[in-house]
Amino acid sequence: MSRVVVTGRIPRQAVDSLAAEHDVVAHDEEDAVSREALLEMVRGADALVTLLTESVDAELLDAAGPQLKVVANVAVGYNNVDVDACRERDVLVTNTPDVLTDATADTAFGLLLMVSRRLGEGERIIRSGTPWKWGMFYLLGQGLQGKTIGIVGLGGIGAAMARRARAFGMDVVYHSRRPCAPELAEELGATRLDLAELLRTSDVVSLHCPYSEATHHLIGAEQLALMKDTAYLINSARGPIVDEEALVQALRAGTIAGAGLDVFEQEPEVHEGLLELENVALAPHLGSATVETRTAMAQLAADNVLAVLRGEATLTPVG
Ligand code: GLV
Ligand code: GLV
């Protein structure tokens, strides 16, 4: 029996499948564990199941000890895990791709509809008790049909967003480090552009790249200035990919038409400027937040741990 430490509350089924073979210690509370308690809790762990709110760094790995074999992050993004520090200690790292692809693309597309059709703004009007009535020119938004969406990062979620956009009658262009598979480009009718060209030509720019040093503030003042003043920016990836201060300036100045954000630079803080703007749809990092998806994510993390502790290969390794 190995010791498995689950650092936050995850769906029961995943914990049960770990507990069937191992000794499981879980921080089974909705609130995140304190750093101090976490460092104590991981001691002697052979495997860690971690949430994206925890920083899995050298200090934590050393607190766990040299027997640690695997860190299974319950998220597709793993910028909270120091992968190099894990590699140096022969600790495997896994994430949860694929199972959250559709849920996350749904959230991103929902934010796009909210901002382009001013649905959040309209809801705020009704809830505030402000009088309203149907009017030919009342709260007009912009239609998506025939417009171009620029997908930044054409991985699984980017492709799922592109498919939704196609179903809404949009054209797709994309930017990514490598060209995508020819079959995917053909299916989406998607052309690969450099970032500046994508920003200049897109009516919607949707971010789906991982966060790393290379994508820190990928979208800043300079990039926002390239966008059409009628365009929307959607971020369901990671907050710091966008320079939030520059985004607030661009939205205030009308350099772009609006933004839909599921992620923020300093979660759970949200830039004050965003709260004052009507042309922004905001969601509290709900990308993968469905019962089905969270259950599948937790189970995939558990299955990765079970595989490693049985001496088998990881299912979804990173790095
Ligand atoms: C959520 O943000 C994830 O990376 O899974
Ligand atoms: C709008 O409500 C319409 O009937 O066109």
Coordinates of C-alpha atoms and ligand atoms in Angstrom, one line a residue:
M1 CA 0.0 0.0 0.0
S2 CA 1.3 3.4 -1.0
R3 CA 0.5 6.7 0.5
V4 CA -1.6 9.0 -1.7
V5 CA -2.2 12.6 -0.7
V6 CA -5.2 14.4 -2.3
T7 CA -4.6 18.1 -1.6
G8 CA -8.2 19.3 -2.1
R9 CA -11.8 18.1 -2.4
I10 CA -12.4 16.0 -5.5
P11 CA -15.4 13.8 -6.6
R12 CA -15.9 10.9 -4.2
Q13 CA -15.6 8.2 -6.9
A14 CA -12.0 9.1 -7.7
V15 CA -11.0 9.1 -4.0
D16 CA -12.7 5.7 -3.6
S17 CA -10.9 4.2 -6.5
L18 CA -7.6 5.3 -5.0
A19 CA -8.6 4.1 -1.5
A20 CA -9.4 0.6 -2.9
E21 CA -5.7 0.1 -3.4
H22 CA -3.9 2.6 -1.3
D23 CA -3.8 4.6 1.9
V24 CA -5.4 7.9 1.0
V25 CA -5.2 11.1 2.9
A26 CA -7.4 13.9 1.5
H27 CA -7.9 17.5 2.4
D28 CA -11.7 17.0 2.0
E29 CA -12.8 20.6 2.3
E30 CA -14.0 23.1 -0.2
D31 CA -11.5 25.8 1.0
A32 CA -8.0 25.3 -0.2
V33 CA -5.5 23.8 2.3
S34 CA -3.1 26.3 3.9
R35 CA 0.5 26.1 2.6
E36 CA 1.7 25.1 6.1
A37 CA -0.8 22.3 6.4
L38 CA 0.0 21.2 2.9
L39 CA 3.7 20.9 3.5
E40 CA 2.9 18.8 6.6
M41 CA 0.3 16.7 4.9
V42 CA 2.4 15.6 1.9
R43 CA 5.2 14.1 4.0
G44 CA 5.9 10.6 3.0
A45 CA 3.5 10.6 0.0
D46 CA 4.2 8.3 -2.9
A47 CA 1.7 10.2 -5.0
L48 CA 0.0 13.6 -5.0
V49 CA -3.3 14.5 -6.5
T50 CA -3.2 18.3 -6.8
L51 CA -5.5 21.2 -7.8
L52 CA -4.5 24.2 -9.9
T53 CA -4.7 26.4 -6.8
E54 CA -1.6 24.8 -5.3
S55 CA 1.9 25.6 -6.2
V56 CA 3.8 22.3 -6.7
D57 CA 7.3 23.5 -6.4
A58 CA 10.7 22.3 -5.1
E59 CA 9.7 23.1 -1.5
L60 CA 6.6 20.9 -1.7
L61 CA 8.4 18.1 -3.5
D62 CA 11.1 18.1 -0.9
A63 CA 8.6 18.2 1.9
A64 CA 7.0 15.0 0.4
G65 CA 10.3 13.2 0.3
P66 CA 12.4 11.1 -2.2
Q67 CA 9.8 8.3 -2.4
L68 CA 7.4 10.6 -4.3
K69 CA 6.7 9.1 -7.7
V70 CA 4.0 11.1 -9.3
V71 CA 2.1 14.4 -9.2
A72 CA -1.3 14.1 -10.9
N73 CA -2.7 17.6 -11.5
V74 CA -6.5 17.7 -11.8
A75 CA -6.4 20.3 -14.7
V76 CA -5.3 20.4 -18.2
G77 CA -3.1 23.5 -17.4
Y78 CA -0.1 22.7 -15.3
N79 CA 1.6 26.0 -14.9
N80 CA 1.1 25.5 -11.1
V81 CA 3.6 22.6 -11.3
D82 CA 7.3 23.1 -11.5
V83 CA 7.9 20.4 -14.1
D84 CA 11.7 20.8 -14.1
A85 CA 11.8 20.4 -10.3
C86 CA 9.8 17.2 -10.7
R87 CA 12.0 15.9 -13.5
E88 CA 15.1 16.5 -11.4
R89 CA 13.6 14.4 -8.7
D90 CA 12.3 11.7 -11.0
V91 CA 8.7 12.6 -10.2
L92 CA 6.3 12.0 -13.1
V93 CA 3.7 14.7 -13.8
T94 CA 0.3 14.1 -15.4
N95 CA -2.6 16.4 -16.3
T96 CA -6.2 15.9 -17.5
P97 CA -6.5 16.7 -21.2
D98 CA -9.4 15.8 -23.5
V99 CA -12.0 15.1 -20.8
L100 CA -12.5 18.9 -20.3
T101 CA -12.3 20.0 -23.9
D102 CA -16.0 20.4 -24.7
A103 CA -16.9 21.9 -21.3
T104 CA -14.2 24.5 -21.6
A105 CA -15.1 25.4 -25.2
D106 CA -18.7 25.7 -24.2
T107 CA -17.7 28.2 -21.5
A108 CA -15.6 30.2 -23.9
F109 CA -18.4 30.3 -26.5
G110 CA -20.9 31.2 -23.8
L111 CA -18.8 34.2 -22.9
L112 CA -18.6 35.2 -26.5
L113 CA -22.4 35.2 -26.8
M114 CA -22.7 37.0 -23.5
V115 CA -20.5 39.9 -24.7
S116 CA -21.4 40.0 -28.4
R117 CA -25.2 39.9 -27.7
R118 CA -24.9 42.0 -24.5
L119 CA -26.6 39.4 -22.4
G120 CA -24.8 40.1 -19.2
E121 CA -25.5 43.8 -19.6
G122 CA -29.2 43.0 -20.2
E123 CA -29.4 40.8 -17.2
R124 CA -27.8 43.5 -15.0
I125 CA -30.4 46.0 -16.2
I126 CA -33.3 43.7 -15.3
R127 CA -31.9 42.7 -12.0
S128 CA -31.1 46.3 -11.0
G129 CA -34.8 47.2 -11.5
T130 CA -33.9 49.7 -14.3
P131 CA -36.9 50.2 -16.6
W132 CA -36.5 48.7 -20.0
K133 CA -38.7 48.0 -23.0
W134 CA -38.2 46.4 -26.4
G135 CA -36.8 48.9 -28.9
M136 CA -35.6 48.6 -32.5
F137 CA -32.2 50.0 -31.4
Y138 CA -32.2 48.8 -27.8
L139 CA -29.0 47.0 -26.6
L140 CA -28.0 46.0 -30.1
G141 CA -25.0 43.7 -30.3
Q142 CA -23.1 42.2 -33.2
G143 CA -24.0 38.9 -35.0
L144 CA -21.3 36.3 -35.4
Q145 CA -22.4 34.8 -38.7
G146 CA -19.9 35.5 -41.5
K147 CA -17.4 36.9 -39.1
T148 CA -13.9 35.5 -38.5
I149 CA -12.7 33.9 -35.3
G150 CA -8.9 33.8 -34.6
I151 CA -8.0 30.9 -32.4
V152 CA -4.7 31.4 -30.5
G153 CA -3.4 27.9 -29.7
L154 CA -5.1 25.2 -31.7
G155 CA -4.9 22.3 -29.3
G156 CA -8.0 20.3 -28.3
I157 CA -9.9 23.2 -26.7
G158 CA -8.9 25.6 -29.5
A159 CA -10.2 23.1 -32.1
A160 CA -13.4 22.5 -30.1
M161 CA -14.0 26.3 -30.0
A162 CA -13.3 26.5 -33.7
R163 CA -16.0 23.8 -34.3
R164 CA -18.5 25.7 -32.3
A165 CA -17.7 28.9 -34.3
R166 CA -18.1 27.0 -37.6
A167 CA -21.5 25.8 -36.4
F168 CA -22.4 29.5 -35.9
G169 CA -21.4 30.3 -39.4
M170 CA -18.0 31.8 -38.6
D171 CA -14.7 31.5 -40.6
V172 CA -11.7 30.2 -38.7
V173 CA -8.1 31.4 -38.7
Y174 CA -5.5 30.3 -36.1
H175 CA -2.1 31.0 -34.7
S176 CA 0.1 28.3 -33.1
R177 CA 3.7 27.4 -32.9
R178 CA 3.4 24.5 -35.3
P179 CA 0.9 24.0 -38.1
C180 CA -1.9 21.7 -37.1
A181 CA -2.6 18.4 -38.7
P182 CA -3.7 18.9 -42.4
E183 CA -6.9 17.0 -41.7
L184 CA -7.8 19.4 -38.9
A185 CA -7.0 22.5 -41.0
E186 CA -9.2 21.0 -43.7
E187 CA -12.1 20.2 -41.4
L188 CA -12.0 23.7 -39.9
G189 CA -11.2 25.4 -43.2
A190 CA -8.6 27.1 -41.1
T191 CA -5.6 29.2 -42.3
R192 CA -2.6 29.6 -40.1
L193 CA -1.5 33.2 -39.5
D194 CA 1.2 34.9 -37.5
L195 CA -0.2 36.5 -34.4
A196 CA -0.2 40.1 -35.7
E197 CA -2.1 39.1 -38.8
L198 CA -4.6 37.1 -36.8
L199 CA -5.2 40.1 -34.5
R200 CA -5.7 42.4 -37.5
T201 CA -8.1 40.2 -39.3
S202 CA -10.2 38.6 -36.6
D203 CA -13.6 39.7 -35.3
V204 CA -13.2 37.5 -32.3
V205 CA -9.8 36.5 -30.8
S206 CA -10.1 33.5 -28.5
L207 CA -7.1 32.3 -26.4
H208 CA -6.5 28.6 -25.9
C209 CA -2.7 28.3 -25.4
P210 CA -1.0 27.1 -22.3
Y211 CA 0.5 29.7 -19.9
S212 CA 4.3 29.8 -19.6
E213 CA 7.0 32.4 -19.7
A214 CA 6.6 32.4 -23.4
T215 CA 3.0 33.3 -23.3
H216 CA 3.1 35.8 -20.4
H217 CA 1.3 38.9 -21.6
L218 CA 1.2 37.5 -25.1
I219 CA -1.7 40.0 -25.5
G220 CA -0.6 43.4 -24.3
A221 CA -1.2 47.0 -25.4
E222 CA 0.6 46.5 -28.7
Q223 CA -1.4 43.5 -29.6
L224 CA -4.7 45.0 -28.5
A225 CA -4.0 48.0 -30.7
L226 CA -3.8 45.7 -33.7
M227 CA -7.3 44.4 -33.1
K228 CA -10.4 45.8 -34.9
D229 CA -12.3 48.3 -32.8
T230 CA -15.3 46.0 -33.4
A231 CA -13.5 42.8 -32.1
Y232 CA -13.9 40.8 -29.0
L233 CA -11.2 39.1 -26.9
I234 CA -12.1 35.8 -25.2
N235 CA -9.8 34.3 -22.5
S236 CA -10.7 30.9 -21.1
A237 CA -7.0 29.8 -20.9
R238 CA -5.0 31.5 -18.1
G239 CA -5.2 35.1 -16.9
P240 CA -1.6 36.2 -17.2
I241 CA -1.6 35.5 -21.0
V242 CA -3.3 38.9 -21.1
D243 CA -2.0 42.1 -19.7
E244 CA -5.1 43.0 -17.7
E245 CA -4.2 46.6 -17.2
A246 CA -3.7 47.1 -21.0
L247 CA -7.0 45.3 -21.6
V248 CA -8.8 47.7 -19.3
Q249 CA -7.2 50.6 -21.1
A250 CA -8.2 49.2 -24.5
L251 CA -11.8 48.5 -23.4
R252 CA -12.1 52.0 -22.0
A253 CA -10.7 53.6 -25.1
G254 CA -12.8 51.5 -27.4
T255 CA -9.8 50.0 -29.1
I256 CA -11.7 46.8 -29.0
A257 CA -15.5 46.2 -28.6
G258 CA -15.5 43.9 -25.6
A259 CA -14.0 40.9 -23.7
G260 CA -15.2 37.6 -22.2
L261 CA -13.0 36.4 -19.4
D262 CA -13.1 33.2 -17.4
V263 CA -9.6 33.7 -16.0
F264 CA -7.7 36.5 -14.4
E265 CA -4.2 37.6 -13.8
Q266 CA -4.3 37.4 -10.0
E267 CA -7.2 35.0 -9.2
P268 CA -9.4 35.4 -7.4
E269 CA -8.8 39.1 -7.7
V270 CA -10.4 40.9 -10.6
H271 CA -9.0 44.2 -11.9
E272 CA -11.3 47.0 -10.6
G273 CA -11.4 48.5 -14.1
L274 CA -13.1 45.4 -15.5
L275 CA -15.9 45.6 -12.9
E276 CA -16.9 49.0 -14.1
L277 CA -17.1 48.2 -17.8
E278 CA -20.4 47.0 -19.3
N279 CA -18.7 45.5 -22.4
V280 CA -17.0 42.7 -20.4
A281 CA -18.5 39.3 -19.5
L282 CA -16.9 37.8 -16.5
A283 CA -17.0 34.3 -15.1
P284 CA -15.1 32.9 -12.0
H285 CA -12.9 30.3 -13.7
L286 CA -15.7 27.9 -14.6
G287 CA -14.2 26.4 -17.8
S288 CA -14.4 22.8 -16.8
A289 CA -17.1 23.2 -14.1
T290 CA -19.7 20.6 -15.0
V291 CA -20.5 17.6 -12.8
E292 CA -19.6 15.2 -15.7
T293 CA -16.3 16.9 -16.5
R294 CA -15.0 17.3 -13.0
T295 CA -15.8 13.7 -12.3
A296 CA -13.9 12.6 -15.4
M297 CA -11.0 14.9 -14.5
A298 CA -10.6 13.5 -11.0
Q299 CA -11.0 9.9 -12.2
L300 CA -8.3 10.5 -14.9
A301 CA -5.9 11.9 -12.2
A302 CA -6.7 8.9 -10.0
D303 CA -6.1 6.5 -12.9
N304 CA -2.8 8.1 -13.6
V305 CA -1.7 7.6 -9.9
L306 CA -3.0 4.0 -9.9
A307 CA -1.1 3.2 -13.1
V308 CA 2.2 4.6 -11.7
L309 CA 1.9 2.9 -8.4
R310 CA 1.2 -0.4 -10.2
G311 CA 4.4 0.2 -12.2
E312 CA 2.6 0.9 -15.4
A313 CA 2.9 3.9 -17.8
T314 CA 1.1 7.1 -17.1
L315 CA -2.0 7.7 -19.2
T316 CA -1.6 11.4 -19.8
P317 CA 2.0 12.6 -19.0
V318 CA 3.2 16.1 -19.4
G319 CA 6.6 17.6 -20.1
Ligands
GLV1 C1 -8.5 24.6 -15.8 O1 -8.2 25.8 -15.8 C2 -7.6 23.6 -16.2 O2 -6.4 23.9 -16.6 O3 -8.0 22.5 -16.2
GLV2 C1 -38.7 40.3 -32.0 O1 -39.1 40.0 -30.9 C2 -39.4 39.9 -33.2 O2 -40.5 39.4 -33.1 O3 -38.9 40.3 -34.3

